Coordinates of C-alpha atoms in Angstrom, one line a residue:
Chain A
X1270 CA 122.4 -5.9 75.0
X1271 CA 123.5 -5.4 71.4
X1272 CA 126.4 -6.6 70.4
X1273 CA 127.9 -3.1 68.9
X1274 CA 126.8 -1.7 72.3
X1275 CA 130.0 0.4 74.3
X1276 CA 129.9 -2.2 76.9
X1277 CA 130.6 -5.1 74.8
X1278 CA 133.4 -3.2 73.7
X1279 CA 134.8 -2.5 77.2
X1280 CA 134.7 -6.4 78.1
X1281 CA 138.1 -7.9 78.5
X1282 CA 139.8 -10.3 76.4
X1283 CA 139.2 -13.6 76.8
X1284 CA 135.5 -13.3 77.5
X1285 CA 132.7 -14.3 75.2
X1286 CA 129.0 -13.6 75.2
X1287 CA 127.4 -16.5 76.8
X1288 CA 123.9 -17.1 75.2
X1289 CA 120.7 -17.4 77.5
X1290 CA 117.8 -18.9 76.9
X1291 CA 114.5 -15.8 77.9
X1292 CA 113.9 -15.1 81.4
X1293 CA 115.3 -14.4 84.5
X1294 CA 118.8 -14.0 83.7
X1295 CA 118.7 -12.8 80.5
X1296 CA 117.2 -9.4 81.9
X1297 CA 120.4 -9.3 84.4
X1298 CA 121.7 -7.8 81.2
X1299 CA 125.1 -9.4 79.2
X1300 CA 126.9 -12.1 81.1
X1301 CA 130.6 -13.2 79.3
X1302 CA 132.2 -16.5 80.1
X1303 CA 135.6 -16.6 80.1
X1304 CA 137.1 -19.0 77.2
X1305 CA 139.1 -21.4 79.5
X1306 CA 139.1 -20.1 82.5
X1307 CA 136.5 -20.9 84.9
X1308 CA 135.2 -17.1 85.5
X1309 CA 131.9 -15.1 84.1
X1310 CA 132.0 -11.9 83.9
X1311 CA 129.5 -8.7 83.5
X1312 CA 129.8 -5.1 83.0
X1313 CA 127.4 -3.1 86.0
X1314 CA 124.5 -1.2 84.5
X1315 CA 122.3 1.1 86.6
X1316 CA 119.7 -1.5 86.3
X1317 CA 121.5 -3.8 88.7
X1318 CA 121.5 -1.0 91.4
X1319 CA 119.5 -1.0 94.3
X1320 CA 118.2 1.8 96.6
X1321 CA 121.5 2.8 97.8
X1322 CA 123.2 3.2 93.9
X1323 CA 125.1 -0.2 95.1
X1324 CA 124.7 -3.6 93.3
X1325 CA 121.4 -5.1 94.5
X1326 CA 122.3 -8.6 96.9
X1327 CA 120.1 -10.3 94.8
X1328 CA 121.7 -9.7 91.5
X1329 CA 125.1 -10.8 93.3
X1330 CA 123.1 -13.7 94.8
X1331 CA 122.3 -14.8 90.7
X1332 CA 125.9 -14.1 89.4
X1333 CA 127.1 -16.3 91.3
X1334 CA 124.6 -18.8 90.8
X1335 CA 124.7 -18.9 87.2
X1336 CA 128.6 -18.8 87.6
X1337 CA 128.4 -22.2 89.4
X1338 CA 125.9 -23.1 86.6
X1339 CA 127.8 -22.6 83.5
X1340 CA 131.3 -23.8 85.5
X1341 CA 129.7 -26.8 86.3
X1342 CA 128.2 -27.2 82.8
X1343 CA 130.9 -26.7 80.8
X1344 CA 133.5 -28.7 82.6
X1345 CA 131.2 -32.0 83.0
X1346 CA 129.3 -31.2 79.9
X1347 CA 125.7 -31.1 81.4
X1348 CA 122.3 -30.8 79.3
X1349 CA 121.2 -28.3 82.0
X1350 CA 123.1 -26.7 84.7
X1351 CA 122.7 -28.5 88.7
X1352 CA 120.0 -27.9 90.6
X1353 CA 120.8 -25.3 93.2
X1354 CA 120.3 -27.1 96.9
X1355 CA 121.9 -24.5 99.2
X1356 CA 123.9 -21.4 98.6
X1357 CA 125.2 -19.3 101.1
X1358 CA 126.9 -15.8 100.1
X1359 CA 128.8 -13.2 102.6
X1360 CA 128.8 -9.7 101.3
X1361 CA 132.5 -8.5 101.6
X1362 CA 132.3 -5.0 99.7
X1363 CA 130.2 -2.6 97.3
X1364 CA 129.9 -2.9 93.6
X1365 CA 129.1 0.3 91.8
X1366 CA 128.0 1.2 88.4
X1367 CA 130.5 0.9 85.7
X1368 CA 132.3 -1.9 87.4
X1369 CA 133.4 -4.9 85.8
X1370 CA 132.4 -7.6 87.9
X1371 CA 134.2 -11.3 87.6
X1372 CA 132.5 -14.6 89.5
X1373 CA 135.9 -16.8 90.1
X1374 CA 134.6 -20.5 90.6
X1375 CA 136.1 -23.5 92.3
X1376 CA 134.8 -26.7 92.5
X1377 CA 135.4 -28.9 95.6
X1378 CA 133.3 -32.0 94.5
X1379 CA 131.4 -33.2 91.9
X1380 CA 130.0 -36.9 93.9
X1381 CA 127.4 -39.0 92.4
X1382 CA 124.6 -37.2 95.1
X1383 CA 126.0 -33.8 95.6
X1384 CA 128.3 -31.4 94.4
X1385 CA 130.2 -28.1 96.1
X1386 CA 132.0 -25.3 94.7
X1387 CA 133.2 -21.6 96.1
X1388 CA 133.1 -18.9 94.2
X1389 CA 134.5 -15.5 95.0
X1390 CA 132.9 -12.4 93.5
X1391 CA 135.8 -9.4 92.2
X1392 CA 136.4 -6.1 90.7
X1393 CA 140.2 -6.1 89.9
X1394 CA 141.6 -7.3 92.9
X1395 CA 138.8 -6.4 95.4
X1396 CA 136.8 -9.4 96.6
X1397 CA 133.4 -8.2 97.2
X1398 CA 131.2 -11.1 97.9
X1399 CA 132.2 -15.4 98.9
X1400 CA 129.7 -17.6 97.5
X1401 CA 129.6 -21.2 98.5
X1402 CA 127.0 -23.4 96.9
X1403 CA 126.0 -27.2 97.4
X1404 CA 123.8 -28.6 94.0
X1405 CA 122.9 -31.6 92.3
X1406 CA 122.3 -33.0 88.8
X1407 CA 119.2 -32.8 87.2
X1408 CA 117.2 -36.1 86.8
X1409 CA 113.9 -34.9 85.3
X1410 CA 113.1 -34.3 81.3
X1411 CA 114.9 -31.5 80.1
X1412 CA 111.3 -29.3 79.2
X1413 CA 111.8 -27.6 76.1
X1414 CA 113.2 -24.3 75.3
X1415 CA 110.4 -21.8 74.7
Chain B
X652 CA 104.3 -4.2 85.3
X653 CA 101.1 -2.0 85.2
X654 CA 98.8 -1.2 87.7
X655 CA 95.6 -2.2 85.5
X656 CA 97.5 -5.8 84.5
X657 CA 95.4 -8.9 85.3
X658 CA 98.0 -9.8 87.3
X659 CA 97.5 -7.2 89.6
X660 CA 94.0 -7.9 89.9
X661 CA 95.0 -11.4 90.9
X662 CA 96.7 -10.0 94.3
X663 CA 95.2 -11.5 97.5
X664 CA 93.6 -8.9 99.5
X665 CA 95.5 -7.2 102.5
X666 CA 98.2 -6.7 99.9
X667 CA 99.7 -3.2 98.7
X668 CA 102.2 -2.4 96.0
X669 CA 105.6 -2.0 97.1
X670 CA 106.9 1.3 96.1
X671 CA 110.3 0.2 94.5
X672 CA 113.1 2.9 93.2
X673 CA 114.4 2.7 89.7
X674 CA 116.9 -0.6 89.5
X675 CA 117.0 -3.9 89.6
X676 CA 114.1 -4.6 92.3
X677 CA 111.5 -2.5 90.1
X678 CA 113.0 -4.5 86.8
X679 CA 111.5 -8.0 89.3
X680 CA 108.5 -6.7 88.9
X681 CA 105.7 -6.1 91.8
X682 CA 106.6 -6.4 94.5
X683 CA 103.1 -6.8 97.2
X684 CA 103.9 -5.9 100.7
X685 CA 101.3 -7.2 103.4
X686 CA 99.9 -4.1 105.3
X687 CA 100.0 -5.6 108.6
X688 CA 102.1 -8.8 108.3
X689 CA 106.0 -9.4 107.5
X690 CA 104.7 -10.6 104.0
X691 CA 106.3 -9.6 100.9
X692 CA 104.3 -11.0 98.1
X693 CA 105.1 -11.7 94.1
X694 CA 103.0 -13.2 90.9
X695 CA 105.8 -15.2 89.1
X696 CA 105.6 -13.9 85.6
X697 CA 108.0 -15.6 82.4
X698 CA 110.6 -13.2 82.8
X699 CA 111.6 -14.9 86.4
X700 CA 112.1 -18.3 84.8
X701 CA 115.4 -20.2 84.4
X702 CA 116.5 -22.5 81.7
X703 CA 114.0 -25.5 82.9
X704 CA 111.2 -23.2 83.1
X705 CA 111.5 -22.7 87.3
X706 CA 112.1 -19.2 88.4
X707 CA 115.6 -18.6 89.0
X708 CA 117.4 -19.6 92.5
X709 CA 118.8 -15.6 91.6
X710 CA 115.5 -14.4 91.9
X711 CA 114.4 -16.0 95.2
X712 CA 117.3 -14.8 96.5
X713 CA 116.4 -11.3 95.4
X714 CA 112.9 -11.5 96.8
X715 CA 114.4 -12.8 100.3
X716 CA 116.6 -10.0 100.3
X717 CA 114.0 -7.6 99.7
X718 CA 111.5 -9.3 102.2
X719 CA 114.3 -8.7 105.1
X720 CA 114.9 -4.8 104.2
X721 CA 111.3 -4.1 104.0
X722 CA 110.7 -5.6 107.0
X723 CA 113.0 -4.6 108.9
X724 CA 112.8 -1.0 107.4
X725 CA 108.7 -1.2 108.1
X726 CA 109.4 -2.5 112.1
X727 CA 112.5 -0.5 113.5
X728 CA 111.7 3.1 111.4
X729 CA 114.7 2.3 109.0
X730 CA 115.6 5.5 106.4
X731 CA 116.8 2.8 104.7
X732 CA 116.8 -1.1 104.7
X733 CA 119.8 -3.0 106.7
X734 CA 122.9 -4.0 104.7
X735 CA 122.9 -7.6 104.1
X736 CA 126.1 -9.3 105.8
X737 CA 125.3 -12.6 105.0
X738 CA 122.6 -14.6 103.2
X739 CA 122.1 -18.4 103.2
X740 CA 119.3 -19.9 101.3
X741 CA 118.3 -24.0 100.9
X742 CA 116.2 -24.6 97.9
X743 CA 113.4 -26.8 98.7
X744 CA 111.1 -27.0 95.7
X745 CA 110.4 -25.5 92.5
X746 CA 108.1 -22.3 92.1
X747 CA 106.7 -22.5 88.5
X748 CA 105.0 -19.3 86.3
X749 CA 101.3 -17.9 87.6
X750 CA 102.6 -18.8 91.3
X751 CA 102.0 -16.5 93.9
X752 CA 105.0 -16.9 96.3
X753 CA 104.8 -15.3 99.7
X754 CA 108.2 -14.3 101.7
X755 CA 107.5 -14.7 105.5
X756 CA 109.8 -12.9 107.4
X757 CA 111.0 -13.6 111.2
X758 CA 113.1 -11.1 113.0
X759 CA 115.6 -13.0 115.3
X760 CA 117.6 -10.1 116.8
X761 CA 118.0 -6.6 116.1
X762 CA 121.1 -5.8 118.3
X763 CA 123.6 -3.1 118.0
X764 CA 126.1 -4.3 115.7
X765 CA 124.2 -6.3 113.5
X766 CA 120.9 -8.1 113.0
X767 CA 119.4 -11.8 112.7
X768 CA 116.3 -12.4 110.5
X769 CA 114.6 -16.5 109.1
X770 CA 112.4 -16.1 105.6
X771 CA 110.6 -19.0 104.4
X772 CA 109.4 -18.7 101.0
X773 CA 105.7 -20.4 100.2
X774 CA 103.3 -21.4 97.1
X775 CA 100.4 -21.5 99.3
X776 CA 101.5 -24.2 102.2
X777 CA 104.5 -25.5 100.6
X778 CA 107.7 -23.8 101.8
X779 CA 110.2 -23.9 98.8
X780 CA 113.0 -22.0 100.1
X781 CA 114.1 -21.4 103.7
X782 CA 116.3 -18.1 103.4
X783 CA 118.3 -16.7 106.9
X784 CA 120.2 -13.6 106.7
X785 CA 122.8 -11.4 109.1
X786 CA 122.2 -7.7 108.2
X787 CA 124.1 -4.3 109.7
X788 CA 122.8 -0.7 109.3
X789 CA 123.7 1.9 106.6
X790 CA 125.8 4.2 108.5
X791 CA 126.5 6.4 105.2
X792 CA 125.5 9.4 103.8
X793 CA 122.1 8.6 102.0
X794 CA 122.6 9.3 98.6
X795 CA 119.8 11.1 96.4
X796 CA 117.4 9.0 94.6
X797 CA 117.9 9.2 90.8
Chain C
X439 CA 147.5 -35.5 126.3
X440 CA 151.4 -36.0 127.5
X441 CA 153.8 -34.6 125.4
X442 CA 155.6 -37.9 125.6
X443 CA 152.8 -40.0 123.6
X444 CA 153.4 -41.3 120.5
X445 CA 150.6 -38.8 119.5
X446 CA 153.0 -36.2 119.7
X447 CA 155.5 -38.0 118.2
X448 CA 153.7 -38.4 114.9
X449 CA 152.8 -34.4 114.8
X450 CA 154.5 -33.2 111.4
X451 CA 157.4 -30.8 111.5
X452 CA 156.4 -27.0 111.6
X453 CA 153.5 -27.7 114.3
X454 CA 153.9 -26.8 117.5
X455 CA 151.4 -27.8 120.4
X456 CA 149.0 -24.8 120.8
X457 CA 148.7 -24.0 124.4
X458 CA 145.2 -24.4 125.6
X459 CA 142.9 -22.4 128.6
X460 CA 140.7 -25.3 130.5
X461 CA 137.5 -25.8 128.8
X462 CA 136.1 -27.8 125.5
X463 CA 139.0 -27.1 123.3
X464 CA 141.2 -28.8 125.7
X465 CA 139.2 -31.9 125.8
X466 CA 139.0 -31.8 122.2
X467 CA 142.6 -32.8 122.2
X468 CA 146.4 -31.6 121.5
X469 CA 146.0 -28.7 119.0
X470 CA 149.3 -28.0 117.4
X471 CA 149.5 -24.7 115.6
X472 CA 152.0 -24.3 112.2
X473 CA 154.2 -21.8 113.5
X474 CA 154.3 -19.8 110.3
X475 CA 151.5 -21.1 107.8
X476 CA 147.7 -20.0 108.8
X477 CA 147.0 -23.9 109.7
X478 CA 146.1 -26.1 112.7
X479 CA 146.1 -29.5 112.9
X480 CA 145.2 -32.3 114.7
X481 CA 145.9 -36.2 115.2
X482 CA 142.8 -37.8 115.2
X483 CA 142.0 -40.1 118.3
X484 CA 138.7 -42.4 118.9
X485 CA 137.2 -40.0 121.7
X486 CA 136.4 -37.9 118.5
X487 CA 134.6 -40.4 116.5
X488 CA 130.5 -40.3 116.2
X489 CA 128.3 -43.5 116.2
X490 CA 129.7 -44.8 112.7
X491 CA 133.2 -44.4 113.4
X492 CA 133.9 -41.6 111.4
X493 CA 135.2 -38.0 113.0
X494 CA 131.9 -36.6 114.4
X495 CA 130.7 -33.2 112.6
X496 CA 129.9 -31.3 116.0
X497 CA 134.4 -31.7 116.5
X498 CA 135.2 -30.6 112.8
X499 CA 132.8 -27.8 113.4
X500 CA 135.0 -27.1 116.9
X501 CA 138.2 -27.1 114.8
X502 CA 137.3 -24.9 112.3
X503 CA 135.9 -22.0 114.6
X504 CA 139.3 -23.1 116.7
X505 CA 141.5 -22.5 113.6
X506 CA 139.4 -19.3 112.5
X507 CA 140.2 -17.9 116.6
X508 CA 144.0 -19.0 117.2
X509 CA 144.8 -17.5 113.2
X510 CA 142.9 -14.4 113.7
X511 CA 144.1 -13.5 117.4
X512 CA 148.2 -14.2 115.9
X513 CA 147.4 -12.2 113.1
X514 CA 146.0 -9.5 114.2
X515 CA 147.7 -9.5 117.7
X516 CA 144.1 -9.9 119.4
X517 CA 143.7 -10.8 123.3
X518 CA 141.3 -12.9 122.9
X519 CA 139.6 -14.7 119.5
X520 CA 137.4 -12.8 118.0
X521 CA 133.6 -13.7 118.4
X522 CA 131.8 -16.1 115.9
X523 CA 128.8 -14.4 114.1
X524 CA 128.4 -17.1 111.7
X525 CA 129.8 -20.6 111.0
X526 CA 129.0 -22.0 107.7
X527 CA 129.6 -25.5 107.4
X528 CA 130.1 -28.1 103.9
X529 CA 130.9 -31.7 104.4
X530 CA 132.6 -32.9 101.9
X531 CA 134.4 -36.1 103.3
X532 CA 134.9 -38.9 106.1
X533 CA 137.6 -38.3 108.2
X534 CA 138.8 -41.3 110.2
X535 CA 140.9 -42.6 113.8
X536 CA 144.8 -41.9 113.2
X537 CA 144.0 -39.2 110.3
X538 CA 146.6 -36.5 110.9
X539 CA 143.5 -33.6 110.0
X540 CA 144.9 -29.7 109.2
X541 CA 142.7 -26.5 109.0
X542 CA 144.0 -24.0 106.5
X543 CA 142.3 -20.4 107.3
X544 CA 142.3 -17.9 104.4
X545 CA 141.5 -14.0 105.7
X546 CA 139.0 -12.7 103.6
X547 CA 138.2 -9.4 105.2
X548 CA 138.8 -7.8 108.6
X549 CA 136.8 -4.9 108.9
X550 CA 136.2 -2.1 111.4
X551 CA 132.6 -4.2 111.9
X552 CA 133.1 -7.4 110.7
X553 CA 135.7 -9.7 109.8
X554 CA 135.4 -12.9 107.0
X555 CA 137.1 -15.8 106.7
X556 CA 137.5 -19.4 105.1
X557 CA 138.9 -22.7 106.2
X558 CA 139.6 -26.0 104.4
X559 CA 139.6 -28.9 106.6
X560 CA 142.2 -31.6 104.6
X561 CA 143.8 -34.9 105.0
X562 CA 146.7 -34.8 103.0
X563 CA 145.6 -33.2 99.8
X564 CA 142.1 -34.8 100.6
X565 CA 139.4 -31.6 101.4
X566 CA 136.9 -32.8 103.9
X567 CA 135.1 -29.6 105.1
X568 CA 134.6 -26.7 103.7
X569 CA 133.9 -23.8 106.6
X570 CA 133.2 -20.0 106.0
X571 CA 133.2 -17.8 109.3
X572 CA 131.9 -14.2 110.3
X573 CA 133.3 -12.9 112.9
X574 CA 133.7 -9.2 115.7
X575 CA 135.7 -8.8 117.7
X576 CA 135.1 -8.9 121.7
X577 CA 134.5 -5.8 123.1
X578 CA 133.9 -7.1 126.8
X579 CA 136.2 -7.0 129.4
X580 CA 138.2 -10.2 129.3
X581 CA 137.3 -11.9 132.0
X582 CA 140.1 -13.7 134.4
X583 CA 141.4 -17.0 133.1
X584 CA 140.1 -20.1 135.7
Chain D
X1300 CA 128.0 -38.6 133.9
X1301 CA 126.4 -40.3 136.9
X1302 CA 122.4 -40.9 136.9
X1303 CA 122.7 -40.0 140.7
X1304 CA 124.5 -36.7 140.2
X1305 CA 123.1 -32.9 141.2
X1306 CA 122.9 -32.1 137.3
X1307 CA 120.7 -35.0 136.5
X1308 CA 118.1 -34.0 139.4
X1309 CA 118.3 -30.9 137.9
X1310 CA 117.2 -31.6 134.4
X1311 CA 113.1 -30.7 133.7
X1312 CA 110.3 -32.8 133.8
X1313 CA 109.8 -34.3 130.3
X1314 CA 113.1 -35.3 129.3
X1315 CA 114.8 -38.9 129.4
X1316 CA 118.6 -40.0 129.4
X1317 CA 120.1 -40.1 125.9
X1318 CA 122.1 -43.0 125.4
X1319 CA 125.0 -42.5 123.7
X1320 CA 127.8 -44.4 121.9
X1321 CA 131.6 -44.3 123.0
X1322 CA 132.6 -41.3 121.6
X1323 CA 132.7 -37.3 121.2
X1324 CA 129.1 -37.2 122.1
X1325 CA 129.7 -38.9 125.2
X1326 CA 132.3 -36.4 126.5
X1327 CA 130.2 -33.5 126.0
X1328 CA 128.3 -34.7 128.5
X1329 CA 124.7 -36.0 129.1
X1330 CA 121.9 -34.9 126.7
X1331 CA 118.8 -35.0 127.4
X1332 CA 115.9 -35.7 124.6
X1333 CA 112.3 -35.0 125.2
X1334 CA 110.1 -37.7 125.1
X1335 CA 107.4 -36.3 122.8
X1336 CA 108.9 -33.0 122.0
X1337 CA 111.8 -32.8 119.3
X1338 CA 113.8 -30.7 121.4
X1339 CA 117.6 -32.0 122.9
X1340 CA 118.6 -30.7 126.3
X1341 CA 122.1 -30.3 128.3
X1342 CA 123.3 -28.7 131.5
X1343 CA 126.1 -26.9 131.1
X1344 CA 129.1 -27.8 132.7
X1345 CA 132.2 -26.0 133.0
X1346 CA 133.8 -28.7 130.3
X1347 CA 131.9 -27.3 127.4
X1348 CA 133.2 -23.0 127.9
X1349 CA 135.8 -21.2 126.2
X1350 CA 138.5 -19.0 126.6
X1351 CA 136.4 -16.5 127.6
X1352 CA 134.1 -18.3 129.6
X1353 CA 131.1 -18.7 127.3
X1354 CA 130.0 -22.2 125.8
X1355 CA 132.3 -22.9 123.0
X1356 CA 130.7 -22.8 119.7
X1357 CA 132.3 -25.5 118.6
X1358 CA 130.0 -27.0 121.0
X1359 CA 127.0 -25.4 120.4
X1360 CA 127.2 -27.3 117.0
X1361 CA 127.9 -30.2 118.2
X1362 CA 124.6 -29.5 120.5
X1363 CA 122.6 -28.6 117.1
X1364 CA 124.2 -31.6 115.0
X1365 CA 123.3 -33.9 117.9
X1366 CA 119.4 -32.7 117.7
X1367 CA 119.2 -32.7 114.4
X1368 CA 120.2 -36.5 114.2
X1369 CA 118.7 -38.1 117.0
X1370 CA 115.4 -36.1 116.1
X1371 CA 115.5 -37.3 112.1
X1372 CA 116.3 -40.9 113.9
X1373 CA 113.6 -41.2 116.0
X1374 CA 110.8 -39.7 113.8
X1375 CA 111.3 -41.8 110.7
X1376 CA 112.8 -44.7 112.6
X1377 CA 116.4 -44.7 111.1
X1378 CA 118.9 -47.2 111.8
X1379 CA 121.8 -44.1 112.0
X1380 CA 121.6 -40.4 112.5
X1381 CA 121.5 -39.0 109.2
X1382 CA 124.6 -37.6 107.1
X1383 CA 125.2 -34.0 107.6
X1384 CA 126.0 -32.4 104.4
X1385 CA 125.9 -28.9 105.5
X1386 CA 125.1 -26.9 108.4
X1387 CA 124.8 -23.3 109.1
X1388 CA 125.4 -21.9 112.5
X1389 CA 124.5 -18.1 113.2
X1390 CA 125.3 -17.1 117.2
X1391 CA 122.8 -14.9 118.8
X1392 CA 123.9 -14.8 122.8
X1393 CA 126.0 -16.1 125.3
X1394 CA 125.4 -19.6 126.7
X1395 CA 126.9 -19.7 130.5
X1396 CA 128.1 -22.4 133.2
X1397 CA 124.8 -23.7 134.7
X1398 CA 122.8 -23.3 131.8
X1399 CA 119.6 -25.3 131.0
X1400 CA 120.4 -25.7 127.3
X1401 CA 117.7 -26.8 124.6
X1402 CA 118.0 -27.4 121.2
X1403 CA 114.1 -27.3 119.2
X1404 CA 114.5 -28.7 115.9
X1405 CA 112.2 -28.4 113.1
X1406 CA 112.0 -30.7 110.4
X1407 CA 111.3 -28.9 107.0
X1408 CA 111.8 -31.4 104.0
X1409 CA 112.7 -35.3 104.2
X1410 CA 113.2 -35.9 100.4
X1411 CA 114.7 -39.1 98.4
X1412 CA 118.2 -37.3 98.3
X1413 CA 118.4 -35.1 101.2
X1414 CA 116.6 -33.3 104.1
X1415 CA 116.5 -30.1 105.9
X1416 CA 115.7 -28.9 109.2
X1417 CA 115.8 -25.6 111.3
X1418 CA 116.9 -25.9 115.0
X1419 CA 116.7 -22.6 117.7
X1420 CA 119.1 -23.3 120.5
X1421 CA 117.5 -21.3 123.9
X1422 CA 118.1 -21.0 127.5
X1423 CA 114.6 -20.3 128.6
X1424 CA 112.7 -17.8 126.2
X1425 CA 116.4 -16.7 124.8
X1426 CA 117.0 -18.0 121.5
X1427 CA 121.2 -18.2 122.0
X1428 CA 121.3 -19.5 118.6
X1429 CA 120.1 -20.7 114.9
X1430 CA 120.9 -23.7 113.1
X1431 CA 120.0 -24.7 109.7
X1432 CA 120.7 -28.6 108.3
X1433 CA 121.2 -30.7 105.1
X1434 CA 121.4 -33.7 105.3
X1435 CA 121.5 -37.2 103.2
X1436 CA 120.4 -40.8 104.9
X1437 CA 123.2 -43.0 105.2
X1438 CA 123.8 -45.9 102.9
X1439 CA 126.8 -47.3 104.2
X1440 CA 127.0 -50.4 105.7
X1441 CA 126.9 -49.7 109.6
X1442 CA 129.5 -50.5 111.3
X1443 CA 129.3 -52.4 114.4
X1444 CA 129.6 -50.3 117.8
X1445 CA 133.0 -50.3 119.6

């Protein structure tokens, strides 16, 4: 997504790119972190829709993932995101093209063999998916970046 | 991802392409639906990798989801595939580029307000994600395919 | 349990003991419902313990579906609780004998199909269990109470 | 319950007595565990219904929690049931008074920082309901039994 692109300049204030390394997430197409708060945002493309011109599941299903990942990141300062263990998701509305679609995360534990956090998907005020997720850190070499 | 690609070639036999409309399945590239099994198939390529080089927890998700409306679209004579209620998915091991993953679908319940469907996702013997899902059925207008 | 035990006597202002049909809930013992917040709570006794003598997971599973039931049916002015889908379950703490233990219910959604909620399971400003439900409501002829 | 009473005759060839320590357990009321098989049986007694006259599905995970521990215990010879980090619960039918109730558990990963299991709760060839696990092996000290 380039930078001079109309979506960037329809993203809220208070929102930054967030840089991703190649692969799966970098395709979802323009993710934006919010500056303090702990919320990542992205602006829908018709690539993200399924059969039904809705949001796919699955690309709801990696939001909120990589929400929980950068969240957790940042406010521990991890080299890598958690490792995803379980993460259960309830589908509470449709997301359309056009929409601007925030991940709200909260963390309920960060112990030394686990950690939990919710996460509630919006558009405006409209919760349209409640993600919960359990992870844990990391322990292997970090590979490196390609 | 084209049809005369080596990875193509490298499909298992009893495997077909799954037709995909435009969005973000199609962009997950190649699908392989079982002709007689509940077997949705993938060859991990690069672009499904996250930041340690494992494909993406968003992507197994995605390929879950899929598996469950194929199915269920394939058994019950769907128009289109269920709407996904809920989805909970435990991570049990890493699937890593040039994989082929298998998603194994089991239909628990197909009742008349919503249905109850297991997935376990496998590299061979190894099961690295055990995926259940609640789903209900599309009761809207169908809109027209772009 | 009498309403003259000291058990009672240590329930916190606001509560109000929630009147119970025979059955496992009742055993469970002395529900007291907030009479204006979305929250039910419970003093913890030793018949509620598992083998480690800590509260055993199977009870704070049977509160939170309790909580989800009593705050839904006030809410919503139901007859009877609506019917548990799904019941989604994080751990997050010990919770011990004496422990005056409160579910707080938060309505996500209630839908013409489905309904969503959440419950936080706290002791004091301690969160011990996280607990998503899915829910429909019962469409069955209530059957006559024993 | 009483090793002479009607519902002990009653119970199927196969399965033994489990003993249980003081506690919530012990009120639900006589389980049953296979002596080969990892499967947990109960009778159901008019203790473990609901308001509506259906087992209570706060018992139903206590049923499912129960499996899933003394199972883990006995296969890899554990001092204590395991910890249960998480567990996801999704109802499928009605359980009623009377009831032969069985609980098949599956184990599907016993790692170095946590394991998982599936368990299929069914009255005859019924499956009534699915259960998913996480779990973590104690470290504690154990405490001595009341």
């Amino acid at each position: 997504m380039s930078v001079t692109s109309p979506v960037l300049e329809s993203v809220p204030s208070g929102f930054s790119v967030l840089p991703t390394p190649p692969g799966f997430v970098r395709y979802c197409g323009g993710f934006y972190l919010h500056d303090e708060l702990p919320v990542l945002g992205v602006r829908i493309g018709e690539h993200l829709l399924n059969s039904v011109r809705i949001v796919h599941g699955g690309f709801l299903a990696t939001l909120a993932d990589s929400a929980f990942g950068v969240v957790f990141k940042r406010q521990y300062g991890l080299e890598v995101p958690p490792i995803t263990v379980s993460l259960s998701l309830d589908y509470l509305g449709a997301v359309r093209e056009g929409d601007w679609l925030e991940a709200h995360v909260q963390i309920l534990k960060f112990g030394s063999s686990f950690a939990n956090a919710d996460c509630l998907l919006k558009v405006g005020d409209r919760t349209v998916l409640r993600a919960t997720g359990i992870f844990t850190i990391w322990k292997g070499k970090v590979p490196p970046r390609s």
